[in-house]
Short mmCIF file of C-alpha atoms in Angstrom, two decimals:
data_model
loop_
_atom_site.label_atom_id
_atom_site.label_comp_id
_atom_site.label_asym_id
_atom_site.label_seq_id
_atom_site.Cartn_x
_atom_site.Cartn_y
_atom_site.Cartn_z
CA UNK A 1 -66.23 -114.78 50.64
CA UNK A 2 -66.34 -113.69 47.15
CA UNK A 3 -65.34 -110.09 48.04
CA UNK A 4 -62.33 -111.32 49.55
CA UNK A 5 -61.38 -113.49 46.44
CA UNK A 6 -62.34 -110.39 44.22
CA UNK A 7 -59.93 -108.15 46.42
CA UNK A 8 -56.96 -111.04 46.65
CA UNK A 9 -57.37 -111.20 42.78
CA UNK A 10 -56.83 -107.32 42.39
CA UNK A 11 -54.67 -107.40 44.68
CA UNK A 12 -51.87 -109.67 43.08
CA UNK A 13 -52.59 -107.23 39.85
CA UNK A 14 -52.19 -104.24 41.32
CA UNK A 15 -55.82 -103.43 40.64
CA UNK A 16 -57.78 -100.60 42.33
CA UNK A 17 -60.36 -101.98 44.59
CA UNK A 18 -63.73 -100.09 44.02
CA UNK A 19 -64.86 -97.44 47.12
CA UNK A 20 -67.56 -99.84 47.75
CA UNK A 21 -65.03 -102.94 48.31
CA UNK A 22 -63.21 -101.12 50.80
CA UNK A 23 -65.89 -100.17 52.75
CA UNK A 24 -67.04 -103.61 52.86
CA UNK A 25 -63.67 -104.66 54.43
CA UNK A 26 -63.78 -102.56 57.10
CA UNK A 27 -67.79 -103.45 57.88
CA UNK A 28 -66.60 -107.31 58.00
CA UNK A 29 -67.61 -108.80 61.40
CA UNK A 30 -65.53 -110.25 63.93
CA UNK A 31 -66.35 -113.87 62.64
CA UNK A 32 -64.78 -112.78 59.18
CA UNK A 33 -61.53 -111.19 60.62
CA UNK A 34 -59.53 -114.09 60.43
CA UNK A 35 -60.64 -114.77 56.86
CA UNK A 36 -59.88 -110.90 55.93
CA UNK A 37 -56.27 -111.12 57.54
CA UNK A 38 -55.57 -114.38 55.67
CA UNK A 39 -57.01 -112.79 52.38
CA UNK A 40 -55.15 -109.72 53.07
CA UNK A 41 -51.98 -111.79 53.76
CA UNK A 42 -51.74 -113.20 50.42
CA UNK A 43 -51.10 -110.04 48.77
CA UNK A 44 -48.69 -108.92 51.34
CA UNK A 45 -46.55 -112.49 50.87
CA UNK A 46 -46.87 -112.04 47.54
CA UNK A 47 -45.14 -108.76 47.20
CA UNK A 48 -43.12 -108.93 50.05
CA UNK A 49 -42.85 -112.48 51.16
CA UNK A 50 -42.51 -113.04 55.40
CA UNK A 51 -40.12 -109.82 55.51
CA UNK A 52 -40.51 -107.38 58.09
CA UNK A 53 -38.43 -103.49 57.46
CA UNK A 54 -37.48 -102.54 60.82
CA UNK A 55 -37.09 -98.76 61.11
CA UNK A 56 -36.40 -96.14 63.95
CA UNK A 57 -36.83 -92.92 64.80
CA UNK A 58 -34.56 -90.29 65.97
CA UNK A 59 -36.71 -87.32 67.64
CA UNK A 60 -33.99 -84.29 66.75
CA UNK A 61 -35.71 -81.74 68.61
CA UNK A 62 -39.22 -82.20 70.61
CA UNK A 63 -42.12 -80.32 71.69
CA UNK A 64 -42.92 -76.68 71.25
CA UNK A 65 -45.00 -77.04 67.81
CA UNK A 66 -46.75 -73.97 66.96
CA UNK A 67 -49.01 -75.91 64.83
CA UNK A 68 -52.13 -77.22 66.73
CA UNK A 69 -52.82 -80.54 65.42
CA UNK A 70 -55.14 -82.03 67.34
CA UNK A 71 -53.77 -85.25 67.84
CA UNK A 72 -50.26 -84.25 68.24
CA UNK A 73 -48.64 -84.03 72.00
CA UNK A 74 -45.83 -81.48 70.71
CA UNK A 75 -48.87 -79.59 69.69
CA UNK A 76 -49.28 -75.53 70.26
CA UNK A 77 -51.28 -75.25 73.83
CA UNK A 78 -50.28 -79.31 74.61
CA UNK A 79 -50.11 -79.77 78.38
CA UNK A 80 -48.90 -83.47 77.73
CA UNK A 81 -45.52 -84.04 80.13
CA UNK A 82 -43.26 -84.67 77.59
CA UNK A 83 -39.62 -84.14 76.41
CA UNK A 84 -39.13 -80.38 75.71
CA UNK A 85 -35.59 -79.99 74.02
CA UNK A 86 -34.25 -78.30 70.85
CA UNK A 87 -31.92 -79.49 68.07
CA UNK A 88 -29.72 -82.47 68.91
CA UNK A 89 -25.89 -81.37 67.36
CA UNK A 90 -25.10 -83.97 64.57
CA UNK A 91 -23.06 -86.53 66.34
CA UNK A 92 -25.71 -86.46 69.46
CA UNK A 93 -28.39 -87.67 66.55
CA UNK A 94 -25.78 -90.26 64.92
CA UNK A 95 -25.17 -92.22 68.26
CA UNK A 96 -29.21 -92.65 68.82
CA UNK A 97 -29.37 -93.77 65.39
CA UNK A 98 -26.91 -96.42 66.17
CA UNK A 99 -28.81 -97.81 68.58
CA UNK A 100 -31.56 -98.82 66.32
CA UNK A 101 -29.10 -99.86 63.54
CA UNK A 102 -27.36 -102.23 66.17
CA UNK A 103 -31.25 -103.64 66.67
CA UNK A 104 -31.64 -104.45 62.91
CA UNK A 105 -33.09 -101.16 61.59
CA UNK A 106 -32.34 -100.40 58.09
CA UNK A 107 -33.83 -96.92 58.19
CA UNK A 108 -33.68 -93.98 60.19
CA UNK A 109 -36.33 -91.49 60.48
CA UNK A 110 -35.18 -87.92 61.45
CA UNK A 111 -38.43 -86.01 63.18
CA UNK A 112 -38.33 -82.67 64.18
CA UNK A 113 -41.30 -80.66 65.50
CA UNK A 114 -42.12 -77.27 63.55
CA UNK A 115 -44.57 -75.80 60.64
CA UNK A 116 -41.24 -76.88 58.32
CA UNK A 117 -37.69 -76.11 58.31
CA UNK A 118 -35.87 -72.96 57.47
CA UNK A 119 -33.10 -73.14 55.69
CA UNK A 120 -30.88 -73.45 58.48
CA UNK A 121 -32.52 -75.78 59.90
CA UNK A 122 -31.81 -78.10 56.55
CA UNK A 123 -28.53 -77.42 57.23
CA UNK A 124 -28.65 -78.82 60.50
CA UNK A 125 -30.50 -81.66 58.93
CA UNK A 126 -28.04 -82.30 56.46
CA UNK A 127 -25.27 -82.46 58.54
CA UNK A 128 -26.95 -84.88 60.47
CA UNK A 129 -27.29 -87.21 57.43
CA UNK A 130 -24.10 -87.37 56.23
CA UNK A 131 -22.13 -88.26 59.78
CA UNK A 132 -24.91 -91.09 59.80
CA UNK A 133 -24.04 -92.25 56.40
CA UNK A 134 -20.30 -91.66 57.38
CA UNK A 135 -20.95 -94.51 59.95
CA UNK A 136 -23.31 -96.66 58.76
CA UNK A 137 -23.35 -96.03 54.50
CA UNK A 138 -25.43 -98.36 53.27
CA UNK A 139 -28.29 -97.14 55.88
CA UNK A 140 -31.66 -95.40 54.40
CA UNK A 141 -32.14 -91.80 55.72
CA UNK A 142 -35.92 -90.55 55.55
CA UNK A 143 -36.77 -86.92 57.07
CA UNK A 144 -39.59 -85.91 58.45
CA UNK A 145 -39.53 -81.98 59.28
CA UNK A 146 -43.21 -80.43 58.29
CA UNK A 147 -44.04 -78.41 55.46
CA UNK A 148 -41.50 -78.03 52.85
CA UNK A 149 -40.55 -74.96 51.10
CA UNK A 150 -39.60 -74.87 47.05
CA UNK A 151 -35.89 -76.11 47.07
CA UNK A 152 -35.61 -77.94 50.24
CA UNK A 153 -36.64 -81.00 49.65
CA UNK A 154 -34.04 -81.06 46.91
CA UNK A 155 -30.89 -79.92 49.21
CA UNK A 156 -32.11 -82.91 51.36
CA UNK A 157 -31.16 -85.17 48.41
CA UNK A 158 -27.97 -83.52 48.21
CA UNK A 159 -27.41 -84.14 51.64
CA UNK A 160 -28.42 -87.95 51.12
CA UNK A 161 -31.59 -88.22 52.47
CA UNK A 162 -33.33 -90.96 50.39
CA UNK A 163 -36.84 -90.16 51.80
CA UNK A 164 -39.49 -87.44 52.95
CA UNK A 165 -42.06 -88.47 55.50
CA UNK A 166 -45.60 -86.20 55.39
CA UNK A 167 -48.59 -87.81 56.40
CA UNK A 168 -52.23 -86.68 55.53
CA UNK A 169 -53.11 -88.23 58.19
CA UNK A 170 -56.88 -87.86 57.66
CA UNK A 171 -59.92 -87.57 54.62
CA UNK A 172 -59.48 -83.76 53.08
CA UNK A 173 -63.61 -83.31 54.27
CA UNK A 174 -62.67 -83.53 57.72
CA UNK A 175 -59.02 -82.48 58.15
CA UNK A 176 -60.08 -78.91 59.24
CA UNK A 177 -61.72 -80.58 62.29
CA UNK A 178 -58.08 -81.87 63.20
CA UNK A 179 -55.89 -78.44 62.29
CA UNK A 180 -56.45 -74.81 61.80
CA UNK A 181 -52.86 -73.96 61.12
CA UNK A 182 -52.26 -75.40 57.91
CA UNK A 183 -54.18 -77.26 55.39
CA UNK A 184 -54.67 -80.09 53.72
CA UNK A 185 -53.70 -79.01 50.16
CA UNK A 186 -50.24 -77.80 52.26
CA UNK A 187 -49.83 -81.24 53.68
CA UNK A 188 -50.71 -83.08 49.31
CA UNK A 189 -47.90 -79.92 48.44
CA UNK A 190 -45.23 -81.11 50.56
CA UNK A 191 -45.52 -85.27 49.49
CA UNK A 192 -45.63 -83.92 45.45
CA UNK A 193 -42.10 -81.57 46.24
CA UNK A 194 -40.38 -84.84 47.95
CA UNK A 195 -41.35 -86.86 44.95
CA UNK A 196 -40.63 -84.19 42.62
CA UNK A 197 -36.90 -84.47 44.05
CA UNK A 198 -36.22 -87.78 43.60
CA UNK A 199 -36.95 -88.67 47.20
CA UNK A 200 -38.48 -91.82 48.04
CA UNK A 201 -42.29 -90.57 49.40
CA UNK A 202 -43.78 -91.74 52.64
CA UNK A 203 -46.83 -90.62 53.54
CA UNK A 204 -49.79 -92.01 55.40
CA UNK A 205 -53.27 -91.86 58.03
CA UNK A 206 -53.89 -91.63 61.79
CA UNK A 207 -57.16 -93.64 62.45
CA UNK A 208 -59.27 -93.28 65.84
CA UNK A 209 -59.53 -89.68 65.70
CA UNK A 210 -63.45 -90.02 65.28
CA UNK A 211 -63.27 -90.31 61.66
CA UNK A 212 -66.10 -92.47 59.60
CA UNK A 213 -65.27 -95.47 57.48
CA UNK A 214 -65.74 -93.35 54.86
CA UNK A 215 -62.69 -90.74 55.81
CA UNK A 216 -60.54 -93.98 55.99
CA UNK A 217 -61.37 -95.09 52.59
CA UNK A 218 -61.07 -91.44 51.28
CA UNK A 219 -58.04 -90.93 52.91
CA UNK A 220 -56.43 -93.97 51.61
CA UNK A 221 -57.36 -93.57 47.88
CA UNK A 222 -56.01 -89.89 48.35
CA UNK A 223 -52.79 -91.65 49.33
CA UNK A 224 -53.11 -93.85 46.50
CA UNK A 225 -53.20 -91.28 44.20
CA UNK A 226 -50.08 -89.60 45.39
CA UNK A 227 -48.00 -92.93 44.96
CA UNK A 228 -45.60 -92.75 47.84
CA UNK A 229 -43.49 -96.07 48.32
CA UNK A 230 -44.51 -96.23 52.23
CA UNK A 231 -47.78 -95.68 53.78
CA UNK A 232 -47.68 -95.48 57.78
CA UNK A 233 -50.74 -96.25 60.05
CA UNK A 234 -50.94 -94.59 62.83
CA UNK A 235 -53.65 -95.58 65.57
CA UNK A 236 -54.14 -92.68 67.80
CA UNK A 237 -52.77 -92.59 71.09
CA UNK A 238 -55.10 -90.34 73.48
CA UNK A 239 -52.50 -88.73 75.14
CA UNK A 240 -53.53 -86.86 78.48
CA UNK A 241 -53.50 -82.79 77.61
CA UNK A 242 -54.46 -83.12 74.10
CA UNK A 243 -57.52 -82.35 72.76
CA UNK A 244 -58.33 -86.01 71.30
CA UNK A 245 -57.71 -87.54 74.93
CA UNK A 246 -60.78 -88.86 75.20
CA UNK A 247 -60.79 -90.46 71.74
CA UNK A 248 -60.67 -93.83 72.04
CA UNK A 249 -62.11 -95.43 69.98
CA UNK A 250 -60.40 -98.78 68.62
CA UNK A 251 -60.08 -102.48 69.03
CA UNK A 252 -57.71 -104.93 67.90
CA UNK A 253 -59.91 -106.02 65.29
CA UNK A 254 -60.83 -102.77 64.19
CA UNK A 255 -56.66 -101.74 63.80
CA UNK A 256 -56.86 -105.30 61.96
CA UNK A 257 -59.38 -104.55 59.09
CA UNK A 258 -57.65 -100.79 58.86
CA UNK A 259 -54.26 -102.63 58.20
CA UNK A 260 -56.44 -105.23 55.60
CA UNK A 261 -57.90 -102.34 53.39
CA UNK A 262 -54.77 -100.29 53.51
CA UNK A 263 -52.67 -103.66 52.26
CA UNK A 264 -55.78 -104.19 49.76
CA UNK A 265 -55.80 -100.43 48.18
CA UNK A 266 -51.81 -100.77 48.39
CA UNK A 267 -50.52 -103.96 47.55
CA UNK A 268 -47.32 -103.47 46.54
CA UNK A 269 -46.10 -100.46 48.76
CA UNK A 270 -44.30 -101.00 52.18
CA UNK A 271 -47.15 -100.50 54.65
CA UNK A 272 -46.14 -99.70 57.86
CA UNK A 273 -47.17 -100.30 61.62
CA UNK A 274 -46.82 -96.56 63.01
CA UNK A 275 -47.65 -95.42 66.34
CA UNK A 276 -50.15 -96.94 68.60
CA UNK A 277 -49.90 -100.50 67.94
CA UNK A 278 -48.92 -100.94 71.35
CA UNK A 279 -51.68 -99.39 72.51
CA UNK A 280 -54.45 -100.50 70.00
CA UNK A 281 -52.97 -103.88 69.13
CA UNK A 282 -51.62 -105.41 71.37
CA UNK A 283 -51.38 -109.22 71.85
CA UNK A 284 -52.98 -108.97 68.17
CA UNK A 285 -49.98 -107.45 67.46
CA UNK A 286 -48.49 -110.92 65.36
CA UNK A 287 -51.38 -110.98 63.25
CA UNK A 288 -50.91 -107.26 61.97
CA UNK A 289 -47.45 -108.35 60.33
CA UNK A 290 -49.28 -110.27 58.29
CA UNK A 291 -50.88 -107.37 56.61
CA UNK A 292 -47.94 -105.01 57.28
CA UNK A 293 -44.24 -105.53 55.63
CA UNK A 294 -42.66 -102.65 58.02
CA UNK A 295 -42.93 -101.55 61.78
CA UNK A 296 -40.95 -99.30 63.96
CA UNK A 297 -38.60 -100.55 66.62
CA UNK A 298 -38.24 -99.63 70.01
CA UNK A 299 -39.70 -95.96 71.53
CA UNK A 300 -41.19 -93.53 69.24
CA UNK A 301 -40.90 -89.92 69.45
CA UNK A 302 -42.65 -88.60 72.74
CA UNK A 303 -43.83 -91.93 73.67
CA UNK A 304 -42.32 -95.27 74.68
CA UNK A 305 -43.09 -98.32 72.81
CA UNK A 306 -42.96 -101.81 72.99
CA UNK A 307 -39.15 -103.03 73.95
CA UNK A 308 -36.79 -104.13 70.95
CA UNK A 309 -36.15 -107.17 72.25
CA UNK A 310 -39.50 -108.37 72.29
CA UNK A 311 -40.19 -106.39 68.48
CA UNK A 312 -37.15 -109.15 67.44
CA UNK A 313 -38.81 -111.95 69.23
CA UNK A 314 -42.71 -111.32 68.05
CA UNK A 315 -41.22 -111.27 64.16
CA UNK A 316 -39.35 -114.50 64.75
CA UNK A 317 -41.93 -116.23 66.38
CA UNK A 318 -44.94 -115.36 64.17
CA UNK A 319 -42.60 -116.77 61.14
CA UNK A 320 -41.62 -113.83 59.60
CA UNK A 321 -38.17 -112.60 59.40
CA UNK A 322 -36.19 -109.13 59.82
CA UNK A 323 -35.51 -107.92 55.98
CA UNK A 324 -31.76 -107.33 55.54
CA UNK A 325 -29.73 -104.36 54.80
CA UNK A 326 -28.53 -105.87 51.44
CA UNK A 327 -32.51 -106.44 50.73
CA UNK A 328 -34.33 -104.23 48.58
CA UNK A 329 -37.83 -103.42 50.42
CA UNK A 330 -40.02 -102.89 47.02
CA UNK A 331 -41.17 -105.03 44.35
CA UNK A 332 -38.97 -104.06 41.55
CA UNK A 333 -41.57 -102.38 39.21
CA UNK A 334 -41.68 -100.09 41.83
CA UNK A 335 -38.00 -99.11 42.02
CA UNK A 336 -37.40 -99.34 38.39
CA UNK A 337 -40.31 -97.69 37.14
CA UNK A 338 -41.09 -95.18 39.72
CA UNK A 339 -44.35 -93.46 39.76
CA UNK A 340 -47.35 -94.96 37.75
CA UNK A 341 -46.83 -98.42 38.53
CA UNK A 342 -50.89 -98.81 39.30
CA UNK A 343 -53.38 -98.91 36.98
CA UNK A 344 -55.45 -96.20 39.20
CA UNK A 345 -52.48 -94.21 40.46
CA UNK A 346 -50.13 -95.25 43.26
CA UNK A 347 -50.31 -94.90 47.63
CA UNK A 348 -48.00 -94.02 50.31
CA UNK A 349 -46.45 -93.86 53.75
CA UNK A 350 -46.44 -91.87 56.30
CA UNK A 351 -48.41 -90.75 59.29
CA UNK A 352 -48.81 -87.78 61.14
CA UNK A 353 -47.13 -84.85 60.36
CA UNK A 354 -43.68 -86.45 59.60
CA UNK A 355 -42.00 -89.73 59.69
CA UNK A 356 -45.23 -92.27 59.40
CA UNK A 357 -45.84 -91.89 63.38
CA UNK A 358 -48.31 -89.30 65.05
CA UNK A 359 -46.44 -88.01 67.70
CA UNK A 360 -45.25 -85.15 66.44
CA UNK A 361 -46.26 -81.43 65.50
CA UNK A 362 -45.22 -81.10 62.11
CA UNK A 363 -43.18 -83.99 61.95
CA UNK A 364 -43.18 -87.70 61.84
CA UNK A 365 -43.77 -89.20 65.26
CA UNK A 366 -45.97 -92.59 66.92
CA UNK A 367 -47.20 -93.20 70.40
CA UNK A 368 -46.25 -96.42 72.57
CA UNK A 369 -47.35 -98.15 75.36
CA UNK A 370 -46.29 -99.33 78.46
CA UNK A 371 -45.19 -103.04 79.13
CA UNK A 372 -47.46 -103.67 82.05
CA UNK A 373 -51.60 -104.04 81.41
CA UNK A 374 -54.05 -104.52 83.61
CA UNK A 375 -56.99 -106.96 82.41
CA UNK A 376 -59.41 -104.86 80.38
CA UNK A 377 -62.25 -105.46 77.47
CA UNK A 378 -61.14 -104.96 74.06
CA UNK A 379 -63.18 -101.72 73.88
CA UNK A 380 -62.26 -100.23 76.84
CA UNK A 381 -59.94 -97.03 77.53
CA UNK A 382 -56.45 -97.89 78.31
CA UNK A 383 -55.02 -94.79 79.52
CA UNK A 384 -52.48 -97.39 81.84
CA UNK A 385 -50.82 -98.08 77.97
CA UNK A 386 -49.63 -94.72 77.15
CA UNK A 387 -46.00 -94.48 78.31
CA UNK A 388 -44.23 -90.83 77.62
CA UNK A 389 -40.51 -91.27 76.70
CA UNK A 390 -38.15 -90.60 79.40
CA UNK A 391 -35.03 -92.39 77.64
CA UNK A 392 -33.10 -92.38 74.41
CA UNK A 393 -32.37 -88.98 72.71
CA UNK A 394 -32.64 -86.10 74.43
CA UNK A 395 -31.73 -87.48 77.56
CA UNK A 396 -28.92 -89.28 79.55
CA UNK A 397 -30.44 -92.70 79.43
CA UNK A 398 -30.03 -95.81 76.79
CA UNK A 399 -32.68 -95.37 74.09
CA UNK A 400 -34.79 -98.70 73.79
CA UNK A 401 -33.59 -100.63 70.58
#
């Protein structure tokens, strides 16, 4: 396909891709998809070679959001059955993020539900990073806590937080339909203070909310623009008790050709596999790490996800490999030259309202699935797939790393 060649071309130069490209990726037919992932592939070898980033998320305190995002199952009015508990102390949050650094993470995400922190609440926070870093130093600390307020984001660098998670989550036309609370412009606010600070920017989407091809193209060139170094994608998980419970609206190939224009609008910026992959994915979960550098191990923050083990053995056997702590993730324009590396501006990471997964209220959070699937059409509601975390922190039980 000449659009493909076009696209792999700008691609390898860092090139925008015109609004009109990206909307032909995702209108591609299921006869093209395997074309489009190999297309899409080439740029993500290219920048990244066959390295997967593992990372894993630490939910510090869960539930009881008084934002109403409606996607989110800590939401205000959520009658999801999750975890309800407040702050974990320091050294509660530095033994769950062992766990995932024993599995081969190489960053820990730090989620905690909330419009944004106070300032004692980045206390808290930074507290928690430095007994992580005083066990495991070389280890990359991103928080995701909500809106930030002038100065915080800075005192989290102090701390030795290296990154800020903030998702947009969705296009700014439509982001009204998902929350009242706070804005869009709040959510673009927060991403510019974390990169303003010298903290590494992740910010990124939630598709399947009932948004157009168009919102996923606007959303992504928004991202773009902003230049974070990681960009999660989130698929929605319909939780039961949320508003968007009935929203299901994705296949695996769909998920596919979302991961292809994201990796085609961002070629050279860790693009991650957020929450929902489980659930959206599934067995087409090998062919997404062909388009995606960087996935989340184990459970995410309200919901359970696919187990470690098998995160370790779905890498190894689709021939990629689990990127090292001594590895640098980004190309090194990127981590030499900071922002402006693109010719039309740069993209990001992150999805929901924190840490590149949409779990959370106003922090960074994904949604799993269960193991066990009954047989079921591609395009069919999977309710049976959405697991609600009853291990791991905030309870007695071994997290799943």
């Amino acid at each position: 396909m000449d659009l493909l060649n076009t696209l792999v071309d700008k691609g390898l130069r860092r090139e925008t891709p015109t609004r009109a490209e990206a909307l032909a990726v995702l209108a591609t037919t299921d006869d093209e998809l395997l074309d489009v992932v190999a297309a899409a592939g080439k740029v993500r070898r290219h920048w990244f070679g066959r390295r997967v980033k593992l990372n894993y998320l630490v939910n510090l305190k869960s539930g009881l959001c008084p934002e109403d995002c409606s996607y989110c199952s800590q939401r205000l009015g959520s009658k999801a059955d999750i975890l309800k508990y407040t702050w974990l102390k320091p050294d509660e949050a530095s033994r769950a993020a062992a766990a995932g650094l024993a599995g081969g993470a190489k960053r820990v995400c730090l989620v905690a539900s909330g419009r944004g922190p106070t300032d004692r609440d980045v206390d808290r926070v930074s507290d928690t990073i430095k007994a992580i870093k005083e066990q495991n130093e070389d280890v990359e600390v991103c928080a995701c806590l909500g809106l930030l307020s002038d100065g915080q984001a800075e005192r989290l660098r102090e701390a030795g937080a290296d990154a800020y998670n903030h998702n947009l989550n969705t296009s700014e036309s439509t982001y009204g339909e998902i929350t009242t609370t706070h804005t869009y412009a709040d959510r673009v606010d927060t991403v510019r203070k974390a990169h303003a600070a010298g903290l590494s920017a992740c910010s990124g989407l939630i598709a399947g909310m009932g948004e157009t091809d168009e919102d996923l193209v606007d959303v992504v060139f928004s991202l773009r623009e902003l230049d974070p170094d990681s960009v999660p994608v989130n698929f929605l998980i319909p939780f039961e008790g949320t508003p968007l419970a009935k929203e299901w609206n994705l296949t695996p190939q769909r998920c596919l050709r979302i991961l292809a224009m994201v990796r085609f609008v961002c070629p050279d910026v860790e693009v991650r596999i957020a929450g929902g992959r489980e659930v959206h994915l599934r067995t087409m979960q090998p062919l997404a790490l062909h388009l995606a550098n960087s996935i989340f191990l184990g459970d995410y923050l309200t919901s359970e996800g696919q187990a470690g083990k098998a995160d370790l053995e779905m890498i190894a056997d689709a021939g990629f490999e689990v990127e090292g702590a001594g590895e640098v993730t980004l190309p090194e324009h990127r981590t030499g030259g900071g922002c402006g590396a693109y010719e039309g501006g740069g993209c990001g990471s992150h999805e929901g309202s924190g840490c590149g997964s949409h779990e959370g209220g106003g922090v960074c959070g994904t949604v799993s699935a269960s193991a066990s699937a009954a047989s079921a059409s591609a395009d069919e509601p999977r309710p049976d797939l959405v697991a609600v975390r009853r291990r791991g922190a905030g309870t007695d039980l071994a997290p799943n790393a």
